Every structure is written in C-alpha cells, then in structure tokens.
PDB file of C-alpha atoms in Angstrom:
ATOM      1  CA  UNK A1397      13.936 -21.025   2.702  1.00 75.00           C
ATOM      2  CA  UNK A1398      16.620 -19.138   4.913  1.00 87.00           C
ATOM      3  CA  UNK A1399      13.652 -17.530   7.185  1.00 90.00           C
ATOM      4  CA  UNK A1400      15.693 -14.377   8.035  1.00 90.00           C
ATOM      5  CA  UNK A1401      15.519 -13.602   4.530  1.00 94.00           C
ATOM      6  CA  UNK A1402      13.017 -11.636   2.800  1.00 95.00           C
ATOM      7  CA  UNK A1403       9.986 -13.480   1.124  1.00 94.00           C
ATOM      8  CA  UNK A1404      10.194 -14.118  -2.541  1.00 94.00           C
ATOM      9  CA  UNK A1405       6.244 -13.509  -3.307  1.00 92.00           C
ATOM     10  CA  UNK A1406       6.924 -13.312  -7.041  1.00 92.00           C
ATOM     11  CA  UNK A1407       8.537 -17.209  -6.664  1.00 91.00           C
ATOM     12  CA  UNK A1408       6.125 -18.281  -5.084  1.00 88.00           C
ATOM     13  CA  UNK A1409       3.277 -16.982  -6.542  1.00 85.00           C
ATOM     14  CA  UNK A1410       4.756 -17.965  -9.995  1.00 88.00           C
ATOM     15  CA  UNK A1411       4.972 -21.824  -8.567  1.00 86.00           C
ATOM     16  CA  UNK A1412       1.508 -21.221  -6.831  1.00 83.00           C
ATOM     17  CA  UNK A1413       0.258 -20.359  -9.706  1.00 84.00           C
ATOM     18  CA  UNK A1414       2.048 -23.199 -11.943  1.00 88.00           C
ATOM     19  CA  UNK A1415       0.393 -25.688  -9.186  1.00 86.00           C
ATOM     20  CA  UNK A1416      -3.117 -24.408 -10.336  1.00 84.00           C
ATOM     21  CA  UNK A1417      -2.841 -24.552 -13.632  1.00 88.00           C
ATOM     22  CA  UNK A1418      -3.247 -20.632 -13.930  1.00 86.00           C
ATOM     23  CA  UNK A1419      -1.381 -18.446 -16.477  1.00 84.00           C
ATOM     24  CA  UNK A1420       2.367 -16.891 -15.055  1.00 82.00           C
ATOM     25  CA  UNK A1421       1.595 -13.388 -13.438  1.00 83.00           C
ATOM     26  CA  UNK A1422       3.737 -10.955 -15.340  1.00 85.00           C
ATOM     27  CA  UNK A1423       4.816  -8.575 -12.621  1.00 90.00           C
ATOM     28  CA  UNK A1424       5.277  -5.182 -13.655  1.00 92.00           C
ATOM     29  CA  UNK A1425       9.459  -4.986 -14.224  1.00 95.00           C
ATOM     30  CA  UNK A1426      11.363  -1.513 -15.219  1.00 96.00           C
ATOM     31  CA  UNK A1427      14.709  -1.905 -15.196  1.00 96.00           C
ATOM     32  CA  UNK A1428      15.815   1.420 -16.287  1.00 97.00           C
ATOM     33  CA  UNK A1429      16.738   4.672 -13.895  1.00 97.00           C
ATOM     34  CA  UNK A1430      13.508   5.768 -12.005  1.00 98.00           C
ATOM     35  CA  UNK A1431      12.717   9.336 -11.968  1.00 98.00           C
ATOM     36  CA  UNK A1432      13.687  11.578  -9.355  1.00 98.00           C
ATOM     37  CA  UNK A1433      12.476  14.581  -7.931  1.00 98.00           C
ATOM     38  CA  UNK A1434      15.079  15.755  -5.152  1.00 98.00           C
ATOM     39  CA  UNK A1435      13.537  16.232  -1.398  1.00 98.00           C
ATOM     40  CA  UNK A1436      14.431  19.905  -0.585  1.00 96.00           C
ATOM     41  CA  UNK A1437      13.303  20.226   2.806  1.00 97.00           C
ATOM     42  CA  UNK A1438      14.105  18.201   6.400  1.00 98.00           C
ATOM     43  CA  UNK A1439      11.568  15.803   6.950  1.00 98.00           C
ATOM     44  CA  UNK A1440      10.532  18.070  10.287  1.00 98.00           C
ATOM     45  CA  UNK A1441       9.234  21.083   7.903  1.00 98.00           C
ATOM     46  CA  UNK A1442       7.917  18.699   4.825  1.00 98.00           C
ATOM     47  CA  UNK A1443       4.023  17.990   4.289  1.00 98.00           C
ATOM     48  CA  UNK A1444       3.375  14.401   3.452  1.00 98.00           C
ATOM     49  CA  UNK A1445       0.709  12.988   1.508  1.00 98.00           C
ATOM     50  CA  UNK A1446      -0.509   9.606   1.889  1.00 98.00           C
ATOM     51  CA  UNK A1447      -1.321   6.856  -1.157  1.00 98.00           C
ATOM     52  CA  UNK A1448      -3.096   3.690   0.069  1.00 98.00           C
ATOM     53  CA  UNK A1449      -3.676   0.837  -1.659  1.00 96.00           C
ATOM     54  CA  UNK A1450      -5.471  -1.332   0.738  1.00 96.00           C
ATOM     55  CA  UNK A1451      -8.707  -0.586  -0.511  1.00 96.00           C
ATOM     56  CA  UNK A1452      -9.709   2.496   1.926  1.00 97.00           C
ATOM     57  CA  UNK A1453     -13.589   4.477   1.654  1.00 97.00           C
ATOM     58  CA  UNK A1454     -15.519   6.419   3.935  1.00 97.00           C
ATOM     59  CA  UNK A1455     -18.713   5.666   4.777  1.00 96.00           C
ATOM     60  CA  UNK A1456     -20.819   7.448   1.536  1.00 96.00           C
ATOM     61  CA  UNK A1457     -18.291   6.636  -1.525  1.00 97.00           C
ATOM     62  CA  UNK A1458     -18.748   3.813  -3.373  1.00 95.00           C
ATOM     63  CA  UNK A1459     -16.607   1.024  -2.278  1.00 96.00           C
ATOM     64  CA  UNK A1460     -13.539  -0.553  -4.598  1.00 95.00           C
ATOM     65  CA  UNK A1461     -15.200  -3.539  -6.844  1.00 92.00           C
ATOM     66  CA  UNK A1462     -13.006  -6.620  -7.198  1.00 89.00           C
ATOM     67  CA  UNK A1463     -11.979  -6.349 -10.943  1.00 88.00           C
ATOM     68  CA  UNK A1464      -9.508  -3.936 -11.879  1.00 88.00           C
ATOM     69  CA  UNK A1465     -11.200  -1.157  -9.644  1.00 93.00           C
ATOM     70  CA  UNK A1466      -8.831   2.025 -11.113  1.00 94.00           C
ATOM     71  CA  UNK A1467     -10.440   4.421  -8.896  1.00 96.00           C
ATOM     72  CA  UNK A1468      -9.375   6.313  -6.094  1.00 97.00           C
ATOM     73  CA  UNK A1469     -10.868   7.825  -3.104  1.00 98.00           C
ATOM     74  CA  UNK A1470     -10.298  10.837  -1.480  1.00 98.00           C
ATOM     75  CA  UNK A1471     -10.351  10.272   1.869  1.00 98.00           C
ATOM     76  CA  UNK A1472     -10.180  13.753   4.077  1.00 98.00           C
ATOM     77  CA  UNK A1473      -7.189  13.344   6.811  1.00 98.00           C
ATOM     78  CA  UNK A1474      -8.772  14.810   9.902  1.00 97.00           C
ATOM     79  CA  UNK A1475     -10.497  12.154  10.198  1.00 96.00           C
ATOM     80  CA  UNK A1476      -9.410   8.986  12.197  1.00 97.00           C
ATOM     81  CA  UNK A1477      -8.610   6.094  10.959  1.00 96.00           C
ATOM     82  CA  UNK A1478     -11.287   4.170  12.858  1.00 95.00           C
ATOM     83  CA  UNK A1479     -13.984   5.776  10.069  1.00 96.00           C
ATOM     84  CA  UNK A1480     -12.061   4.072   7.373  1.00 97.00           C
ATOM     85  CA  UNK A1481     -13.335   1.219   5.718  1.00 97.00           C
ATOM     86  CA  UNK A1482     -11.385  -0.822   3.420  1.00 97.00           C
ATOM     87  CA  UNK A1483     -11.895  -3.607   0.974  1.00 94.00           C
ATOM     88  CA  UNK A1484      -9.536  -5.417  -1.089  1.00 92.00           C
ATOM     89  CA  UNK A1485      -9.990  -9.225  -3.013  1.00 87.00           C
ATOM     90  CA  UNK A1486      -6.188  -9.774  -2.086  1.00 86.00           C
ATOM     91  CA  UNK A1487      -5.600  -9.357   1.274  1.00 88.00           C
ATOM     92  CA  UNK A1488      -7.032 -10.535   4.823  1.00 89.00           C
ATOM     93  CA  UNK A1489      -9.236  -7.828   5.392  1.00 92.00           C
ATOM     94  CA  UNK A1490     -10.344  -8.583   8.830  1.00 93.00           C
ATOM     95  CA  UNK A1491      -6.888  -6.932  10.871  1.00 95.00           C
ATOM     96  CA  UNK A1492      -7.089  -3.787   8.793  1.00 96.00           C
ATOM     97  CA  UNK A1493     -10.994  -3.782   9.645  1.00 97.00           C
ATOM     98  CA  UNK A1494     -10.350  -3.919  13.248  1.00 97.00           C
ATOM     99  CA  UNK A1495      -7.168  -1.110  13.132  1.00 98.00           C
ATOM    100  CA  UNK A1496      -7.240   0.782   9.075  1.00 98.00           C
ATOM    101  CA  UNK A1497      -3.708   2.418  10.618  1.00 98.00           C
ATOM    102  CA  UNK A1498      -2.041  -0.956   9.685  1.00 98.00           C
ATOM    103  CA  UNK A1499      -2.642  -0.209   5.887  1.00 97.00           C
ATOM    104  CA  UNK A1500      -4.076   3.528   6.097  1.00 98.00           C
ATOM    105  CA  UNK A1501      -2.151   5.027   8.867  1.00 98.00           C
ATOM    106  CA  UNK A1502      -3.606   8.333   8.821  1.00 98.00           C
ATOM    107  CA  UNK A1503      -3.559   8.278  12.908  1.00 98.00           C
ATOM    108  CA  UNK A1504      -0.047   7.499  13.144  1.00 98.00           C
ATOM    109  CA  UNK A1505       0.786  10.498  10.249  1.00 98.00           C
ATOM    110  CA  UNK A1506      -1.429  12.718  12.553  1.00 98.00           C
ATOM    111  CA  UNK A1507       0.363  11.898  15.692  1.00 98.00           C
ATOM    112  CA  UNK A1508       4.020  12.800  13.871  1.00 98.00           C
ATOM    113  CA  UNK A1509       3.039  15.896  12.735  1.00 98.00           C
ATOM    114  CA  UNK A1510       1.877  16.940  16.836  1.00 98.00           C
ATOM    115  CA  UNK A1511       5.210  15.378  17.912  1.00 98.00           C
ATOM    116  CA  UNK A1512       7.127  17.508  15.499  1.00 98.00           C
ATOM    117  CA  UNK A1513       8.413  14.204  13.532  1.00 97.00           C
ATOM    118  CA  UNK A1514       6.965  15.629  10.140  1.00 98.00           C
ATOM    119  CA  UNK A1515       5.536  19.290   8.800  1.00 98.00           C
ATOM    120  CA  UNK A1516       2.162  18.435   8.197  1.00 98.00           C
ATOM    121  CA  UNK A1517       0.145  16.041   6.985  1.00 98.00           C
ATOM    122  CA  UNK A1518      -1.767  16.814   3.305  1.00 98.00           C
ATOM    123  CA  UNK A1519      -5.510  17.299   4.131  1.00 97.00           C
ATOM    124  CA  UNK A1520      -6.984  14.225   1.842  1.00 98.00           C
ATOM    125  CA  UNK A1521      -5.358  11.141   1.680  1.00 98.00           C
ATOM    126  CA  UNK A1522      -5.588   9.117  -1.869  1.00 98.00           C
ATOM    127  CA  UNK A1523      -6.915   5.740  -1.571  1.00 98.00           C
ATOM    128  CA  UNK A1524      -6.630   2.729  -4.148  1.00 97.00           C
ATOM    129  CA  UNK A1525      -7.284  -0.890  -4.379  1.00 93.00           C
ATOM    130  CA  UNK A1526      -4.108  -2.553  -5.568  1.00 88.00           C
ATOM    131  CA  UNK A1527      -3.868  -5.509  -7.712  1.00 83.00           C
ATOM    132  CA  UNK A1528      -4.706  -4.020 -10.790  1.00 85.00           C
ATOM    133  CA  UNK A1529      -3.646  -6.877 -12.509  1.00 83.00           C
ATOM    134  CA  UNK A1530      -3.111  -4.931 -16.102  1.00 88.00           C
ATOM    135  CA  UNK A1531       0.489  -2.712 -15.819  1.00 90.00           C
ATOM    136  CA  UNK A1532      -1.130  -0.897 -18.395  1.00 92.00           C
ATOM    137  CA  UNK A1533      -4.262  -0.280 -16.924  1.00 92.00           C
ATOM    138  CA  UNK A1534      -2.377   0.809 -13.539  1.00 93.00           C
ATOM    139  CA  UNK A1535       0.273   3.001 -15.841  1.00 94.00           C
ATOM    140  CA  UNK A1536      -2.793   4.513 -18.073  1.00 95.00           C
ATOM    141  CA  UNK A1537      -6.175   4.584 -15.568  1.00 95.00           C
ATOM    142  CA  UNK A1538      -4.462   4.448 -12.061  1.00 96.00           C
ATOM    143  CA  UNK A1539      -1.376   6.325 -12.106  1.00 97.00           C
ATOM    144  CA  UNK A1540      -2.879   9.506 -13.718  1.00 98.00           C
ATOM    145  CA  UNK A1541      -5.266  10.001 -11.529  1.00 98.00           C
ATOM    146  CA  UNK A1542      -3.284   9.848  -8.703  1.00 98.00           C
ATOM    147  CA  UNK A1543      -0.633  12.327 -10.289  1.00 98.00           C
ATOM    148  CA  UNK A1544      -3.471  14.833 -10.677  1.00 98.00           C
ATOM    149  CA  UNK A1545      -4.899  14.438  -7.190  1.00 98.00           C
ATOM    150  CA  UNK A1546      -1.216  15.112  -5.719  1.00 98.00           C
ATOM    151  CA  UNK A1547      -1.293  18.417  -8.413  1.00 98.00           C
ATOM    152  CA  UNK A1548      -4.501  19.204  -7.526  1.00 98.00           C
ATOM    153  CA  UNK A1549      -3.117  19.434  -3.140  1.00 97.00           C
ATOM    154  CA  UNK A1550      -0.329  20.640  -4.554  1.00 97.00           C
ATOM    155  CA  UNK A1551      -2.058  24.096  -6.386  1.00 97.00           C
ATOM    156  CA  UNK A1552      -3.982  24.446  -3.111  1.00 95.00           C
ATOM    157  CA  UNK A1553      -0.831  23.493  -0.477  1.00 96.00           C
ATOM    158  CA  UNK A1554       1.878  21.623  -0.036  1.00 96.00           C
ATOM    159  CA  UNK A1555       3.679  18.259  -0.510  1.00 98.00           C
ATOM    160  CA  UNK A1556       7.022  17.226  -0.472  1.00 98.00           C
ATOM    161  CA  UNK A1557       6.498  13.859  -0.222  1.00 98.00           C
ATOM    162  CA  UNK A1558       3.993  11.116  -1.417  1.00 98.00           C
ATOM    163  CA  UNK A1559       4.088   8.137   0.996  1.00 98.00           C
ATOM    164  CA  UNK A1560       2.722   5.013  -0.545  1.00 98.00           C
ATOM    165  CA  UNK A1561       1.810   2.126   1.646  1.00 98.00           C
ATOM    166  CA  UNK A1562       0.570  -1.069  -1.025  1.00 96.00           C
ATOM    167  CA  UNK A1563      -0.397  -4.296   0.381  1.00 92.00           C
TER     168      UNK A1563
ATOM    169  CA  UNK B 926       2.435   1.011  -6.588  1.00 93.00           C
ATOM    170  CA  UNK B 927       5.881   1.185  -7.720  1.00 95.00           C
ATOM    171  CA  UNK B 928       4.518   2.396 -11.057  1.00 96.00           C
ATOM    172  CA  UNK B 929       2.504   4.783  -9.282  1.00 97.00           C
ATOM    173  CA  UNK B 930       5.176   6.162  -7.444  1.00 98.00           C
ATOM    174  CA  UNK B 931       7.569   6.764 -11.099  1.00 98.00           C
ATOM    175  CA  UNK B 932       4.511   8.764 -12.147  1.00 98.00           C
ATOM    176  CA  UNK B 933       4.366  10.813  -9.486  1.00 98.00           C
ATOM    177  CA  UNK B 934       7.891  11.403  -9.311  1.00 98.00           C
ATOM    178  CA  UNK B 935       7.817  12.022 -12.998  1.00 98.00           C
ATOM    179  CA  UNK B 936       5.391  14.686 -12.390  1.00 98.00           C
ATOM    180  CA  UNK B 937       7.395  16.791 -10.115  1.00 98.00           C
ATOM    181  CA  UNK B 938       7.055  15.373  -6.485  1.00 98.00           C
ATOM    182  CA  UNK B 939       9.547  13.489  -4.333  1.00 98.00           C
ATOM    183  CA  UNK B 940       7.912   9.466  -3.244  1.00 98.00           C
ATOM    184  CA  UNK B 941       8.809   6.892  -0.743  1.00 98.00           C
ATOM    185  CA  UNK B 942       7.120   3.603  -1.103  1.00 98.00           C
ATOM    186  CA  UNK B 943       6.947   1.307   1.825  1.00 98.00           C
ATOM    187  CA  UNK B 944       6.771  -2.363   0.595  1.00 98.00           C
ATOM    188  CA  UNK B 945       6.335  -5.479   2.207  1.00 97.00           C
ATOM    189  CA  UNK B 946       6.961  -7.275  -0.916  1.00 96.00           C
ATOM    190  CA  UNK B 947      11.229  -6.754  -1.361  1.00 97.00           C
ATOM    191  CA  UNK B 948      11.154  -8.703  -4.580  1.00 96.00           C
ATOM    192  CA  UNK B 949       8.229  -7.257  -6.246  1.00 95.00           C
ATOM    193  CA  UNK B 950       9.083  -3.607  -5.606  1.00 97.00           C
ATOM    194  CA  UNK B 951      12.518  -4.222  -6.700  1.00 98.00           C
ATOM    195  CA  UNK B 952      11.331  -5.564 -10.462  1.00 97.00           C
ATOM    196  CA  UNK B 953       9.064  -2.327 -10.554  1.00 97.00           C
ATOM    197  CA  UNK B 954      11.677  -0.130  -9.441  1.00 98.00           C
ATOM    198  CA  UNK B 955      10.595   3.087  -7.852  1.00 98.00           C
ATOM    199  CA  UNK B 956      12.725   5.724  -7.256  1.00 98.00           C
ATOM    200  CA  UNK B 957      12.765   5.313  -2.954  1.00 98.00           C
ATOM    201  CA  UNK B 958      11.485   2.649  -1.337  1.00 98.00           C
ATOM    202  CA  UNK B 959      11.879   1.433   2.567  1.00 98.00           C
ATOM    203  CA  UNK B 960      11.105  -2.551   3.366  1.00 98.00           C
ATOM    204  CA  UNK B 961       9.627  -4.025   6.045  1.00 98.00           C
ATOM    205  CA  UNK B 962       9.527  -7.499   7.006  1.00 97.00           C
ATOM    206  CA  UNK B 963       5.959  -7.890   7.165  1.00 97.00           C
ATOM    207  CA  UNK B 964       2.850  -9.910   6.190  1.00 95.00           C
ATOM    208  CA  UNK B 965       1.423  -8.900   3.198  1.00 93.00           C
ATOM    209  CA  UNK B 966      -1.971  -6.638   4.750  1.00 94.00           C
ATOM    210  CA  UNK B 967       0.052  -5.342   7.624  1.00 96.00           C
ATOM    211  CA  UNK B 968       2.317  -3.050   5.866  1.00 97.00           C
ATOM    212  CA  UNK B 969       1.787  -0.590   8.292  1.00 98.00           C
ATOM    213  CA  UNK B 970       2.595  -2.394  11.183  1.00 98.00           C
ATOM    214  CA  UNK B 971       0.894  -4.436  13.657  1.00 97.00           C
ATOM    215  CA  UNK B 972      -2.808  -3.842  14.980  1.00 97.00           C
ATOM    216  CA  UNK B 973      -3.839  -1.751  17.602  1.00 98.00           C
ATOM    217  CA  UNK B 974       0.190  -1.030  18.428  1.00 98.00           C
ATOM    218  CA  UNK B 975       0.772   2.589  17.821  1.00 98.00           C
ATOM    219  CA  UNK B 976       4.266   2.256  19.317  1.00 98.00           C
ATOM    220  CA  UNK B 977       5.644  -0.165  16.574  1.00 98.00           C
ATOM    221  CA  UNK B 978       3.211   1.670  14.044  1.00 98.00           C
ATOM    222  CA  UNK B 979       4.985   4.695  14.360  1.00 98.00           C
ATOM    223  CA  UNK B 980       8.349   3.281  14.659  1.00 98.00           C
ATOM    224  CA  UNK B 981       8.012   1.692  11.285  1.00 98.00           C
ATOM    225  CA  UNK B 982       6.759   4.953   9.811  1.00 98.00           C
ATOM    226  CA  UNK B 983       9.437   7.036  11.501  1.00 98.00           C
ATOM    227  CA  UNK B 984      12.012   5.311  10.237  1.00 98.00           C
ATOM    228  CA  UNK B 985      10.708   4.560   7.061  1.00 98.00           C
ATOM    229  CA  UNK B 986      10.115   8.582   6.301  1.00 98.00           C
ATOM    230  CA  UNK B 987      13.653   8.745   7.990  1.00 98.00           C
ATOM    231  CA  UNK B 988      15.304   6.679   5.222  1.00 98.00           C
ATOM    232  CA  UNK B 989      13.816   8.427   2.217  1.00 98.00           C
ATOM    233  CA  UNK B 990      16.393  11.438   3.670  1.00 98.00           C
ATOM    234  CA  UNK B 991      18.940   9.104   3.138  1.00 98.00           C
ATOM    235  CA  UNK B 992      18.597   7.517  -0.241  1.00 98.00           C
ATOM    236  CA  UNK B 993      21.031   9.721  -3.053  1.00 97.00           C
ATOM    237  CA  UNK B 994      20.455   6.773  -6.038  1.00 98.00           C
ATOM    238  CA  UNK B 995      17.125   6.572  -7.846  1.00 98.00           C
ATOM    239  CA  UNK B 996      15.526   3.134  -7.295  1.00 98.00           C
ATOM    240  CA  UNK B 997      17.004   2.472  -3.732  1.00 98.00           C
ATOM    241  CA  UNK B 998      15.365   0.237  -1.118  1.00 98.00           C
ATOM    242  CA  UNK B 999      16.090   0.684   2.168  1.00 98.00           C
ATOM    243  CA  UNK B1000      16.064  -2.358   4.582  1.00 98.00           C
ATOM    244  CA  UNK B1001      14.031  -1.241   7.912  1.00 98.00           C
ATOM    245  CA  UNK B1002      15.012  -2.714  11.106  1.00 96.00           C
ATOM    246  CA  UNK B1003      11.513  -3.706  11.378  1.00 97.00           C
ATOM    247  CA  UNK B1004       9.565  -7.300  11.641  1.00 96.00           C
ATOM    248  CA  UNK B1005       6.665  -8.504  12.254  1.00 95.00           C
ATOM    249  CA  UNK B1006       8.412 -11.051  15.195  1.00 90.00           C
ATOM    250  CA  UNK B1007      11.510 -12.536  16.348  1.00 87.00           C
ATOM    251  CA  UNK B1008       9.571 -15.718  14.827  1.00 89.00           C
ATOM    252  CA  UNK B1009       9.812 -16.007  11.465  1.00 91.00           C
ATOM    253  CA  UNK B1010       7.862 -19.457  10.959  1.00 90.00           C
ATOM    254  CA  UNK B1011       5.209 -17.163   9.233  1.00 91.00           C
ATOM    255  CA  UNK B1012       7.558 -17.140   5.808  1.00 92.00           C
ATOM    256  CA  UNK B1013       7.202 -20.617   5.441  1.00 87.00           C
ATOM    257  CA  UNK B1014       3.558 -20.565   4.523  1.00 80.00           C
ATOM    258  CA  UNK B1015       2.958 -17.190   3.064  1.00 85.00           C
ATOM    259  CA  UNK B1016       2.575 -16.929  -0.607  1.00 75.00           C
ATOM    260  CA  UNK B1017       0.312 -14.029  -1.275  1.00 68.00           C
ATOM    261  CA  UNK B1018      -3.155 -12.569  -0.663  1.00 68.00           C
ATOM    262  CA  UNK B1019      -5.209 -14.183   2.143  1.00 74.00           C
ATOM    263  CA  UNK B1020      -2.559 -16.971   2.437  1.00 76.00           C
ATOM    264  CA  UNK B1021       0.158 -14.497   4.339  1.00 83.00           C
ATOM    265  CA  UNK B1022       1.408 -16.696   6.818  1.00 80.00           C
ATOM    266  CA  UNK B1023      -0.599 -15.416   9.441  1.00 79.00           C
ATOM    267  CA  UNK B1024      -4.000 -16.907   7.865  1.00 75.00           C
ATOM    268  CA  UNK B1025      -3.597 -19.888   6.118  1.00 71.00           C
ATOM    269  CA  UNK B1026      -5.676 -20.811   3.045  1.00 64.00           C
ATOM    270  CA  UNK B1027      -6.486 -23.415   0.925  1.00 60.00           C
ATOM    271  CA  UNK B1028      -5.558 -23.329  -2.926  1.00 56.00           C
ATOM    272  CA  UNK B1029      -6.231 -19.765  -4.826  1.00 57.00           C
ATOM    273  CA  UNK B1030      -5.417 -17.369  -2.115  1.00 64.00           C
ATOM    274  CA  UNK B1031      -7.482 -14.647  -3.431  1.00 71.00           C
ATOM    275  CA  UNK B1032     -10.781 -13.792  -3.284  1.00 79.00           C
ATOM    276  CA  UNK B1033     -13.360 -13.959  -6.064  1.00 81.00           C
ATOM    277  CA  UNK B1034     -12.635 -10.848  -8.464  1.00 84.00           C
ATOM    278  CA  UNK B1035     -16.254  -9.309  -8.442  1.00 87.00           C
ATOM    279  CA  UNK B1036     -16.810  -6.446 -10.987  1.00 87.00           C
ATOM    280  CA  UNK B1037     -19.198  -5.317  -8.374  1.00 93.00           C
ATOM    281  CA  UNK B1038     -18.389  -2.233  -5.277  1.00 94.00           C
ATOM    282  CA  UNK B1039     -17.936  -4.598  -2.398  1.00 94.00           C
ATOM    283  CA  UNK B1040     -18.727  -2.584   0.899  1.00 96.00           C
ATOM    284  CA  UNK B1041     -17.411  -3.391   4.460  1.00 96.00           C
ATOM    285  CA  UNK B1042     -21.125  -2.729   5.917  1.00 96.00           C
ATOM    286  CA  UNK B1043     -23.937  -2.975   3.920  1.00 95.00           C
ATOM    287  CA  UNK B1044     -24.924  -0.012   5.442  1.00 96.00           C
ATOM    288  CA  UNK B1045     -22.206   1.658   3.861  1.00 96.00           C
ATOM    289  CA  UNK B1046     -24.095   0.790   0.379  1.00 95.00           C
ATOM    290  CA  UNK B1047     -27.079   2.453   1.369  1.00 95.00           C
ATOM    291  CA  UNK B1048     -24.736   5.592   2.202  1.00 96.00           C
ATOM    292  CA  UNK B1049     -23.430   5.545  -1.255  1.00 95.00           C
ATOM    293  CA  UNK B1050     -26.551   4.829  -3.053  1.00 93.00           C
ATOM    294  CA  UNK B1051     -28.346   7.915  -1.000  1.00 93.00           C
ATOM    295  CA  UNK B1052     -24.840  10.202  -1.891  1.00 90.00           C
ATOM    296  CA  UNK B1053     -24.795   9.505  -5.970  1.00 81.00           C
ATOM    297  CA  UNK B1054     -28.471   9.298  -6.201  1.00 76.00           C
TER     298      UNK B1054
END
C-alpha cells in the first residue's frame, strides 16, 4: 500500500476475515446527511464533554465484559487519568494501561481548560467499550444512553461540544 | 462511535469525533470528525507525551470550528512517526502495527466484566453488594 496513505481497516479486516473463514463484518454505513447542531460559541468559552470508547472504569464500577458490553461509565473528570482503568477485547490494552490519556485524555482536557485553550471541561466523562458488533444494538442500547447522560450534564451545566475519542 | 455521535447531534448538541480509522468513520458518517494517523489504541496520541497529546487534541477541537458541511473529516497534521512501516502490518485490534499478532487479532469475547486488577473486582463486588 502507498504508506503515506491512510489505512484501509475495513479492507483489510474484510480480507482478514475472508482468510479465517469468518463471516464479512458489516460496518455500520449511513450515507445520507448527518445531523447537525451548529457550534455557537469560540472554542475558548465552550465546555466540552468527553465520550470514550476504550473501555475506561474507576476503581469500584463494574468493568466492560467482552460481549456486546452497552454500558457506560461515568467517570468524574477531576480526577486524573492515572485512576482510570480500561479494558477492551479489541485493542492492545497494555499502552493505555500505562498512560489512559492516550484513549481517555481527561489530563490533557484538564490542562486546556487552565491554559485557556477550551471553557471548561464537563464534570463526568462518559465511558464505553466499542466494538459493539450489532449497529442496532449500538443505535438502540448504546447511543441512548449516552444522549441522556449528555442531557442529563446538560440540565445541570453546560456542553457545547461532545468529543468522542473510539479506538 | 460515529453512530453515537448522529445521536447526539440529533438530540441537540454539537460532536467532533476523532478517528483513527479514516475509512470506517467515513461509511458511518458523523456529522464532524478530525483524523489522525494513528494506531488503532492510541487515538489520543502517544504515551506519556503530553506535548504531542495536546497538540493532537488542540487541533483536533480546532478543526471542528472549521467544518460548515455535515459529515466532514478533517485531516490532522498529526502521525504517529515519520516511519510509516507500521501500516504494513496493521489490520485491526491487537494486530495494529505496533504489536504484531498471530491470526484473529482480537481477544476472546467474554460475556463476563473483565477488570484491569483483580482488586478492582473486589471494589465492585463490595460497591453493588
């Protein structure tokens, strides 16, 4: 492949996959106009809330299972990173286990808001484990309960913007 | 996460998603979206380098200011190194080009909570109990 290119991971997981004998992965495709809330204010006065999917708990919670885990964590953001612990089938765990800021970068998000970068940070973070491999499951089970987390910050504060950082 | 991210905007509030993964978030198509040219598990950045860590997320939060069309992806001036041999190998999960594994890259897909520390499953049992 032309290396300064992007990698194709649905290629090659399709002729990974085709090598093992598995079924094709349908990825999840949606070809019409997303939806679109406009941003209203600079990114210096706008409170963002963070959406993990690496897998992130805190020591107490139950951790993600390996199987369609449609859960999510709440994971409060005044806390560093270092207290994070993640788990995920689908990743290499051990770099994010040594530094969580490399999927959960809470520390980093923390940082910009003291440096003036962003507004604020929301106070819980929302943590998943990605590779839910039903669309429906992640459109139905997932997806909902994220939406009401971000209403649920957003009757009690602000946010302008929901970062999401997958896997 | 790309479907997460057209529920959220569909619920009233403004996303970026950072992706790794160009081609995947394109098929999904959510409504802002900033690419890195990372491994998959180091989205984020690199470990224990807060300098490129925030770099990435500055100008990833940077770009969703400048994206006017619903389902653009912005290309961040960001890698993971001026060598790019890692592509060559990496196909998904633990196999990312920076680990190397052998057939099914994933690990077994256990219906059970799988804890970092098995202290941590003590912690949980003693909070729900």
């Amino acid at each position: 492949m032309d290396l300064s290119k992007p990698v194709d991971y649905i290629e090659r997981t399709t002729l990974q996959y085709s090598a093992l004998g598995y079924e094709p992965y349908q990825w999840a495709h949606r070809p019409d106009q997303p939806p679109w809330t406009p941003l209203r204010k600079p990114l210096s006065n706008s409170t963002i809330a963070l959406v993990g999917s690496g897998g992130a708990y805190r020591e107490g919670q139950v951790a993600f299972h390996w199987k369609d885990d449609t859960g999510i964590r709440h994971i409060p953001t005044d806390q560093p990173a270092g207290d994070v612990r993640v788990t995920h089938f689908a990743y290499d765990l051990e770099p994010a286990r040594s530094d969580p800021n490399i999927v959960f970068p809470v520390d980093r998000l923390n940082e910009m808001v003291a440096a003036g970068t962003i507004g604020g940070i929301a106070p819980e973070a929302i943590a998943c484990m990605g590779g839910i491999y039903s669309a429906r499951r992640a459109e139905e089970e997932l997806a909902p309960a994220i939406v009401g987390a971000i209403d649920a910050m957003k009757a009690a504060g602000e946010v302008d913007l929901v970062l999401l950082v997958p896997v | 996460m790309g479907l997460v991210a057209r529920a959220i905007e569909a619920a009233g509030t403004s996303t970026l998603s950072l992706t790794a993964a160009r081609s995947i978030t394109a098929a999904a198509n959510p409504p802002r979206a900033a690419f890195v040219d990372m491994p998959l598990g180091y989205t984020a950045g690199r470990p224990h380098d807060p300098e490129f860590q925030t770099d990435l997320l500055s100008q990833a939060l940077a770009a969703a200011w400048t994206i006017t069309e619903p389902g653009t992806i912005v290309d961040l001036d960001v890698g993971w190194s001026d060598d790019q041999a890692w592509k060559d190998a990496a196909t998904s999960g633990l196999d990312n080009g920076i680990r190397q594994a052998d057939g099914d890259s994933r690990s077994p897909r256990l219906a059970e909570p799988q804890y970092q520390f098995e202290s941590d499953r003590a912690a949980a049992e003693a909070a729900t109990a």
